[in-house]
Amino acid sequence: MSDEEGLVLERVSEGRSEFVHSYNVNCSINKTSKCSGCLSTQRFLMFSSDIDVMQRAIRIARTGVGLVEPNPMVGAVIVDAERNLIAEGYHQKFGEAHAEINAIRLAGKATRSADLFVTLEPCSHFGKTPPCAEAVIAAGFRRVVVGCQDPAPHGAGQGIERIRNAGILVEVGVCEVDARRLIAPFETLMIKQRPWVHAKWAMTLDGRVATSTRHSQWISCEQSRAWVHQLRGRVDAVITGAGTVRADDPLLTARPAGLRTALRVVIDSTGESVTADRKLVKTISQGAVLVCVSRRCTEASRSRMRELGVQVFETNSEDAVDLGEVLQELGRRRCTNVMLEAGPCLLGAFFERELIDEVHAFVAPKLIGGAMALSPVGGEGLPAIPSTANLSAFRVQPCGDDFLLEADVCRGLSQAETRITEQHGI
């Protein structure tokens, strides 16, 4: 490109993009800006603030969903002193290079005196790959901006400290709430030793998941059901109950197959719902089946299921299956995201134990009425209406004829949210 030719630059400001025409461009950084993975190498970005750069890193990090678990999704963006994009990268696959390394490799010598924005603290330990903190130091950055500290015990600020000790300016907490939400499943696995639980259901506009005669197929439209298969294809396990197995005889597989093959988990205190004629058993070659039982399950029943190729996990409970133990077992298996596809009874049990982290509710433009028709979440329920919303990060999007409502279940303020609240006097 000659000096007289124009170069189209994209200015990112407050999450919005606008294109500006720049003449007499001699900036080699703009001409050679690079990005890893599927992101275009032809777009030249300039950012208006540190927040905009970090939001870019968060956005590209999500490209790794379904590929990086049990690792967290991480994005990295390298810019010059004027916040022109040099290179960007994200963690693309578990066991492979982390986001910072991908971005550094693309930037080459342009990292010298540049700024690195990374959504999560660079690691300081040897795992599948060497410590990223050492590569960050060697790259010669002027400044490193970190979205949030690593919640894992083997991280916990050590990478930040190592980079600071090398004489590099480190700033922590830019877009911290968003950066923390990005790694929420990973943090849940690290801190609580259990996976992030996605609860999914489809209901009519009057809040029913089945008629009074228990007829339920199909409430949602074809596009909504296709979305569910996509979610199944990126989680590590799909959980259902004995009642759903008896009533619907589900497969619980992703069709078409997704990035991950989910373990199919059945909560059944006796194990009697899982028999040789069930689709779960007939398709055992397409995905493993784990039946979680209580001490009510006889040795004969456990042996029968194992002969069918079914895995059995017995919880330390006399009657109902201990759901906390089930999630701990899935955490031990390094499951990061699990989807709960079950009837009102099991959904209610998870809700009452405060074990649901995220909700995906499809609302169909249908009315069925009926005092005896089922609502999505059963159990005893709350004794009083919550004084404040117990769902956050509420999102709504059309899905065919339906609407998909999604939200996170509130657990009280996180440390990051509490700190931000105190800073702003809220």
Short mmCIF file of C-alpha atoms in Angstrom, two decimals, residues 10-370:
data_model
loop_
_atom_site.label_atom_id
_atom_site.label_comp_id
_atom_site.label_asym_id
_atom_site.label_seq_id
_atom_site.Cartn_x
_atom_site.Cartn_y
_atom_site.Cartn_z
CA GLU A 10 -12.15 0.43 12.71
CA ARG A 11 -12.38 2.54 15.86
CA VAL A 12 -13.89 0.67 18.80
CA SER A 13 -15.48 2.90 21.44
CA GLU A 14 -17.76 1.87 24.30
CA GLY A 15 -18.46 -1.47 22.68
CA ARG A 16 -19.48 0.12 19.34
CA SER A 17 -17.50 0.14 16.10
CA GLU A 18 -17.24 2.92 13.55
CA PHE A 19 -15.12 3.00 10.43
CA VAL A 20 -12.83 5.95 9.76
CA HIS A 21 -10.61 6.63 6.73
CA SER A 22 -6.97 7.30 7.50
CA TYR A 23 -4.56 8.70 4.91
CA ASN A 24 -0.78 8.75 4.71
CA VAL A 25 -0.55 5.60 6.78
CA ASN A 26 3.01 4.64 7.59
CA CYS A 27 2.26 2.61 10.72
CA SER A 28 3.65 -0.88 10.22
CA ILE A 29 1.72 -2.06 13.25
CA ASN A 30 -1.60 -1.24 11.60
CA LYS A 31 -0.51 -2.87 8.37
CA THR A 32 0.58 -6.06 10.07
CA SER A 33 -2.05 -6.41 12.81
CA LYS A 34 -2.79 -10.07 13.25
CA CYS A 35 -5.27 -12.25 15.03
CA SER A 36 -5.33 -15.96 15.73
CA GLY A 37 -7.90 -18.60 14.93
CA CYS A 38 -10.87 -17.72 12.78
CA LEU A 39 -10.63 -13.95 13.29
CA SER A 40 -9.97 -11.82 10.23
CA THR A 41 -6.45 -10.57 9.48
CA GLN A 42 -7.79 -7.79 7.24
CA ARG A 43 -9.42 -5.54 9.84
CA PHE A 44 -7.31 -2.81 11.44
CA LEU A 45 -8.59 -1.83 14.86
CA MET A 46 -8.02 1.20 17.02
CA PHE A 47 -9.54 1.41 20.50
CA SER A 48 -10.76 4.45 22.42
CA SER A 49 -10.18 3.12 25.94
CA ASP A 50 -8.74 0.29 27.99
CA ILE A 51 -12.28 -0.94 28.58
CA ASP A 52 -12.84 -1.31 24.84
CA VAL A 53 -9.63 -3.32 24.45
CA MET A 54 -10.58 -5.65 27.30
CA GLN A 55 -14.09 -6.10 25.94
CA ARG A 56 -12.50 -7.17 22.65
CA ALA A 57 -10.40 -9.73 24.52
CA ILE A 58 -13.50 -11.05 26.30
CA ARG A 59 -15.36 -11.36 23.03
CA ILE A 60 -12.65 -13.33 21.23
CA ALA A 61 -12.15 -15.54 24.30
CA ARG A 62 -15.67 -16.93 23.84
CA THR A 63 -14.53 -18.48 20.57
CA GLY A 64 -12.99 -21.26 22.65
CA VAL A 65 -16.26 -22.42 24.22
CA GLY A 66 -16.59 -26.19 24.10
CA LEU A 67 -12.95 -26.63 23.09
CA VAL A 68 -10.88 -25.53 26.07
CA GLU A 69 -12.68 -27.05 29.06
CA PRO A 70 -11.77 -27.88 31.80
CA ASN A 71 -9.52 -24.86 31.20
CA PRO A 72 -11.10 -21.39 31.22
CA MET A 73 -11.86 -19.37 28.11
CA VAL A 74 -9.21 -16.64 27.81
CA GLY A 75 -8.56 -13.88 25.29
CA ALA A 76 -5.54 -11.62 24.78
CA VAL A 77 -5.09 -8.41 22.77
CA ILE A 78 -1.81 -6.58 22.13
CA VAL A 79 -1.93 -2.87 21.28
CA ASP A 80 0.58 -0.05 20.90
CA ALA A 81 0.67 3.09 23.05
CA GLU A 82 -2.15 4.65 20.97
CA ARG A 83 -4.25 1.50 21.36
CA ASN A 84 -3.86 0.38 17.76
CA LEU A 85 -4.23 -3.35 17.39
CA ILE A 86 -1.01 -5.30 16.94
CA ALA A 87 -2.22 -8.86 17.45
CA GLU A 88 -4.77 -10.90 19.32
CA GLY A 89 -5.26 -14.51 20.31
CA TYR A 90 -7.38 -16.81 22.39
CA HIS A 91 -7.03 -20.21 24.04
CA GLN A 92 -8.14 -22.48 21.22
CA LYS A 93 -7.98 -26.01 22.61
CA PHE A 94 -7.29 -27.76 25.90
CA GLY A 95 -3.64 -28.79 26.15
CA GLU A 96 -2.52 -26.29 23.51
CA ALA A 97 -1.05 -22.78 23.74
CA HIS A 98 -2.79 -20.24 25.95
CA ALA A 99 -4.21 -16.93 24.69
CA GLU A 100 -1.16 -14.82 25.57
CA ILE A 101 1.19 -17.18 23.74
CA ASN A 102 -0.93 -17.16 20.58
CA ALA A 103 -1.01 -13.36 20.56
CA ILE A 104 2.72 -13.01 21.31
CA ARG A 105 3.65 -15.41 18.51
CA LEU A 106 1.61 -13.40 16.02
CA ALA A 107 2.99 -10.05 17.20
CA GLY A 108 6.64 -11.06 16.99
CA LYS A 109 9.07 -8.23 17.85
CA ALA A 110 6.20 -5.72 18.00
CA THR A 111 5.57 -6.75 21.62
CA ARG A 112 8.48 -4.56 22.75
CA SER A 113 7.06 -1.58 24.68
CA ALA A 114 3.52 -2.61 23.72
CA ASP A 115 0.56 -3.26 26.04
CA LEU A 116 -0.92 -6.71 26.66
CA PHE A 117 -4.57 -7.02 27.66
CA VAL A 118 -5.54 -10.46 28.91
CA THR A 119 -8.85 -11.51 30.44
CA LEU A 120 -7.27 -13.79 33.06
CA GLU A 121 -4.02 -13.59 35.00
CA PRO A 122 -1.18 -15.29 33.09
CA CYS A 123 -0.35 -18.65 34.63
CA SER A 124 2.86 -19.12 36.60
CA HIS A 125 2.98 -22.91 36.80
CA PHE A 126 3.94 -25.81 34.56
CA GLY A 127 0.86 -27.72 33.37
CA LYS A 128 0.14 -28.92 29.85
CA THR A 129 2.20 -25.90 28.73
CA PRO A 130 5.02 -23.79 30.27
CA PRO A 131 4.20 -20.73 32.44
CA CYS A 132 2.73 -17.88 30.39
CA ALA A 133 4.08 -15.31 32.86
CA GLU A 134 7.64 -16.07 31.74
CA ALA A 135 6.72 -15.58 28.07
CA VAL A 136 5.01 -12.29 28.92
CA ILE A 137 8.16 -11.07 30.69
CA ALA A 138 10.40 -12.17 27.82
CA ALA A 139 8.20 -10.34 25.31
CA GLY A 140 9.17 -6.99 26.83
CA PHE A 141 5.75 -5.44 27.31
CA ARG A 142 5.46 -1.91 28.68
CA ARG A 143 2.20 -2.69 30.49
CA VAL A 144 0.05 -5.73 31.22
CA VAL A 145 -3.66 -5.22 31.89
CA VAL A 146 -5.45 -8.16 33.53
CA GLY A 147 -9.21 -8.62 33.65
CA CYS A 148 -9.26 -10.77 36.77
CA GLN A 149 -6.99 -12.78 39.02
CA ASP A 150 -6.79 -16.54 38.59
CA PRO A 151 -9.15 -18.17 41.14
CA ALA A 152 -7.31 -21.50 41.01
CA PRO A 153 -5.16 -22.30 44.07
CA HIS A 154 -2.11 -22.83 41.85
CA GLY A 155 -2.57 -19.31 40.43
CA ALA A 156 -4.05 -16.85 42.90
CA GLY A 157 -1.92 -13.81 42.02
CA GLN A 158 1.41 -15.56 41.53
CA GLY A 159 1.57 -14.76 37.82
CA ILE A 160 0.79 -11.09 38.47
CA GLU A 161 3.45 -10.91 41.17
CA ARG A 162 6.07 -12.51 38.93
CA ILE A 163 5.41 -10.02 36.11
CA ARG A 164 5.48 -7.05 38.50
CA ASN A 165 8.75 -8.27 40.00
CA ALA A 166 10.20 -8.18 36.49
CA GLY A 167 9.58 -4.41 36.41
CA ILE A 168 6.50 -4.43 34.18
CA LEU A 169 3.51 -2.25 35.07
CA VAL A 170 0.53 -4.48 35.85
CA GLU A 171 -3.05 -3.26 36.21
CA VAL A 172 -5.74 -5.63 37.46
CA GLY A 173 -9.51 -5.32 37.39
CA VAL A 174 -10.43 -3.76 34.04
CA CYS A 175 -13.91 -5.16 33.20
CA GLU A 176 -13.45 -7.48 36.15
CA VAL A 177 -17.10 -8.51 36.52
CA ASP A 178 -17.33 -9.47 32.83
CA ALA A 179 -13.96 -11.21 32.92
CA ARG A 180 -14.99 -13.14 36.03
CA ARG A 181 -18.29 -14.17 34.45
CA LEU A 182 -16.38 -15.47 31.44
CA ILE A 183 -14.60 -18.00 33.66
CA ALA A 184 -17.52 -18.73 36.02
CA PRO A 185 -17.71 -22.46 35.13
CA PHE A 186 -13.95 -22.81 35.63
CA GLU A 187 -14.08 -20.92 38.92
CA THR A 188 -16.95 -23.09 40.15
CA LEU A 189 -14.92 -26.20 39.35
CA MET A 190 -11.81 -24.82 41.06
CA ILE A 191 -13.47 -23.42 44.20
CA LYS A 192 -16.55 -25.61 44.72
CA GLN A 193 -15.14 -28.71 43.05
CA ARG A 194 -18.31 -29.13 41.04
CA PRO A 195 -19.45 -28.18 37.52
CA TRP A 196 -21.51 -25.17 36.47
CA VAL A 197 -25.16 -26.31 36.21
CA HIS A 198 -27.29 -25.11 33.29
CA ALA A 199 -31.02 -25.72 33.91
CA LYS A 200 -33.08 -25.91 30.74
CA TRP A 201 -36.81 -26.16 30.21
CA ALA A 202 -39.49 -25.27 27.67
CA MET A 203 -42.80 -23.83 28.82
CA THR A 204 -45.95 -22.21 27.50
CA LEU A 205 -46.67 -18.52 27.97
CA ASP A 206 -48.78 -19.40 31.01
CA GLY A 207 -45.81 -21.19 32.57
CA ARG A 208 -46.66 -24.85 31.97
CA VAL A 209 -44.27 -27.63 30.94
CA ALA A 210 -47.00 -30.28 30.56
CA THR A 211 -50.76 -30.50 30.51
CA SER A 212 -52.84 -31.94 33.34
CA THR A 213 -52.66 -35.27 31.48
CA ARG A 214 -48.83 -34.95 31.45
CA HIS A 215 -48.66 -34.47 27.67
CA SER A 216 -45.60 -32.34 26.83
CA GLN A 217 -44.35 -32.97 23.28
CA TRP A 218 -43.75 -30.61 21.75
CA ILE A 219 -44.02 -27.28 23.55
CA SER A 220 -41.04 -25.61 21.89
CA CYS A 221 -40.49 -25.14 18.18
CA GLU A 222 -37.98 -26.92 15.96
CA GLN A 223 -35.44 -24.07 16.16
CA SER A 224 -35.52 -24.14 19.95
CA ARG A 225 -34.94 -27.87 20.01
CA ALA A 226 -32.00 -27.42 17.64
CA TRP A 227 -30.51 -24.86 20.06
CA VAL A 228 -30.78 -27.42 22.87
CA HIS A 229 -28.80 -29.90 20.79
CA GLN A 230 -26.10 -27.27 20.31
CA LEU A 231 -25.87 -26.78 24.08
CA ARG A 232 -25.72 -30.54 24.61
CA GLY A 233 -22.81 -30.59 22.18
CA ARG A 234 -20.66 -28.29 24.32
CA VAL A 235 -21.39 -29.55 27.86
CA ASP A 236 -19.68 -32.42 29.66
CA ALA A 237 -22.82 -34.08 31.03
CA VAL A 238 -26.60 -34.04 30.64
CA ILE A 239 -28.56 -34.85 33.80
CA THR A 240 -32.11 -36.17 33.93
CA GLY A 241 -34.32 -38.05 36.36
CA ALA A 242 -35.99 -41.44 36.56
CA GLY A 243 -39.40 -39.91 35.80
CA THR A 244 -38.19 -38.43 32.51
CA VAL A 245 -36.56 -41.73 31.54
CA ARG A 246 -39.83 -43.58 32.15
CA ALA A 247 -42.08 -41.00 30.50
CA ASP A 248 -40.01 -39.89 27.50
CA ASP A 249 -37.32 -42.57 27.02
CA PRO A 250 -34.84 -39.84 25.92
CA LEU A 251 -31.56 -40.25 24.07
CA LEU A 252 -29.91 -37.13 25.58
CA THR A 253 -27.37 -37.03 22.75
CA ALA A 254 -26.46 -34.02 20.61
CA ARG A 255 -27.83 -34.35 17.09
CA PRO A 256 -25.79 -33.58 15.09
CA ALA A 257 -22.78 -34.32 17.27
CA GLY A 258 -21.12 -31.31 18.86
CA LEU A 259 -17.62 -30.45 20.05
CA ARG A 260 -18.01 -32.60 23.17
CA THR A 261 -19.74 -35.90 23.90
CA ALA A 262 -21.76 -35.48 27.06
CA LEU A 263 -21.92 -38.12 29.77
CA ARG A 264 -25.61 -39.03 30.17
CA VAL A 265 -26.53 -39.01 33.85
CA VAL A 266 -29.70 -40.44 35.36
CA ILE A 267 -30.74 -39.64 38.94
CA ASP A 268 -32.61 -42.73 40.16
CA SER A 269 -32.43 -43.87 43.78
CA THR A 270 -33.14 -47.53 42.89
CA GLY A 271 -31.86 -47.66 39.31
CA GLU A 272 -35.06 -49.41 38.21
CA SER A 273 -35.80 -46.93 35.39
CA VAL A 274 -32.70 -47.93 33.42
CA THR A 275 -33.48 -51.20 31.65
CA ALA A 276 -32.21 -52.95 28.55
CA ASP A 277 -34.98 -51.58 26.33
CA ARG A 278 -34.22 -47.91 27.07
CA LYS A 279 -32.71 -45.76 24.31
CA LEU A 280 -29.96 -44.69 26.70
CA VAL A 281 -28.81 -48.30 26.97
CA LYS A 282 -29.30 -49.14 23.29
CA THR A 283 -27.06 -46.21 22.32
CA ILE A 284 -24.36 -46.80 24.93
CA SER A 285 -21.74 -46.77 22.14
CA GLN A 286 -22.69 -43.16 21.34
CA GLY A 287 -22.08 -41.88 24.87
CA ALA A 288 -21.50 -43.25 28.34
CA VAL A 289 -24.39 -43.53 30.81
CA LEU A 290 -23.97 -42.95 34.55
CA VAL A 291 -26.80 -43.87 36.92
CA CYS A 292 -26.61 -42.19 40.33
CA VAL A 293 -28.35 -44.19 43.05
CA SER A 294 -28.82 -44.18 46.81
CA ARG A 295 -28.46 -47.06 49.23
CA ARG A 296 -31.98 -48.11 48.25
CA CYS A 297 -30.48 -49.62 45.11
CA THR A 298 -29.84 -53.33 45.59
CA GLU A 299 -26.63 -55.08 44.65
CA ALA A 300 -28.62 -57.10 42.11
CA SER A 301 -29.82 -53.90 40.44
CA ARG A 302 -26.31 -52.45 40.35
CA SER A 303 -24.93 -55.65 38.83
CA ARG A 304 -27.74 -55.71 36.24
CA MET A 305 -26.94 -52.17 35.10
CA ARG A 306 -23.21 -52.80 34.95
CA GLU A 307 -23.83 -55.84 32.77
CA LEU A 308 -25.67 -53.50 30.39
CA GLY A 309 -22.55 -51.32 30.17
CA VAL A 310 -23.95 -48.64 32.47
CA GLN A 311 -21.75 -46.95 35.08
CA VAL A 312 -23.17 -46.77 38.61
CA PHE A 313 -22.38 -44.20 41.30
CA GLU A 314 -23.84 -44.76 44.78
CA THR A 315 -24.32 -41.72 47.00
CA ASN A 316 -24.07 -41.95 50.76
CA SER A 317 -27.80 -41.48 51.36
CA GLU A 318 -30.51 -43.84 52.52
CA ASP A 319 -33.43 -42.50 50.49
CA ALA A 320 -33.15 -39.82 47.80
CA VAL A 321 -29.96 -39.45 45.80
CA ASP A 322 -27.64 -36.82 47.31
CA LEU A 323 -27.36 -34.26 44.49
CA GLY A 324 -24.37 -32.56 46.08
CA GLU A 325 -22.44 -35.84 45.98
CA VAL A 326 -23.44 -36.32 42.35
CA LEU A 327 -21.99 -32.94 41.38
CA GLN A 328 -18.84 -33.61 43.40
CA GLU A 329 -18.41 -36.85 41.45
CA LEU A 330 -18.85 -35.01 38.17
CA GLY A 331 -16.33 -32.43 39.37
CA ARG A 332 -13.90 -35.24 40.16
CA ARG A 333 -14.34 -36.33 36.53
CA ARG A 334 -13.41 -32.75 35.50
CA CYS A 335 -16.85 -31.91 34.12
CA THR A 336 -16.98 -28.12 33.76
CA ASN A 337 -20.48 -27.52 32.37
CA VAL A 338 -23.48 -29.81 32.84
CA MET A 339 -27.04 -29.40 31.60
CA LEU A 340 -30.05 -30.30 33.70
CA GLU A 341 -32.88 -31.56 31.45
CA ALA A 342 -35.44 -32.90 33.85
CA GLY A 343 -38.98 -32.68 35.15
CA PRO A 344 -40.28 -30.32 37.86
CA CYS A 345 -39.38 -32.67 40.72
CA LEU A 346 -35.66 -32.86 39.97
CA LEU A 347 -35.44 -29.22 38.88
CA GLY A 348 -37.06 -28.27 42.18
CA ALA A 349 -34.61 -30.41 44.13
CA PHE A 350 -31.64 -28.72 42.45
CA PHE A 351 -33.17 -25.29 43.03
CA GLU A 352 -33.82 -25.92 46.72
CA ARG A 353 -30.24 -27.11 47.18
CA GLU A 354 -29.02 -23.93 45.42
CA LEU A 355 -27.26 -26.01 42.79
CA ILE A 356 -28.54 -24.25 39.65
CA ASP A 357 -26.15 -21.65 38.24
CA GLU A 358 -27.72 -20.62 34.93
CA VAL A 359 -31.21 -20.88 33.45
CA HIS A 360 -32.23 -21.35 29.80
CA ALA A 361 -36.01 -21.14 29.49
CA PHE A 362 -37.83 -21.39 26.18
CA VAL A 363 -41.23 -19.70 26.17
CA ALA A 364 -43.63 -20.84 23.46
CA PRO A 365 -46.59 -18.76 22.21
CA LYS A 366 -49.07 -21.30 23.59
CA LEU A 367 -51.58 -21.42 26.42
CA ILE A 368 -52.81 -24.66 28.02
CA GLY A 369 -54.21 -23.62 31.41
CA GLY A 370 -55.24 -26.12 34.05
#
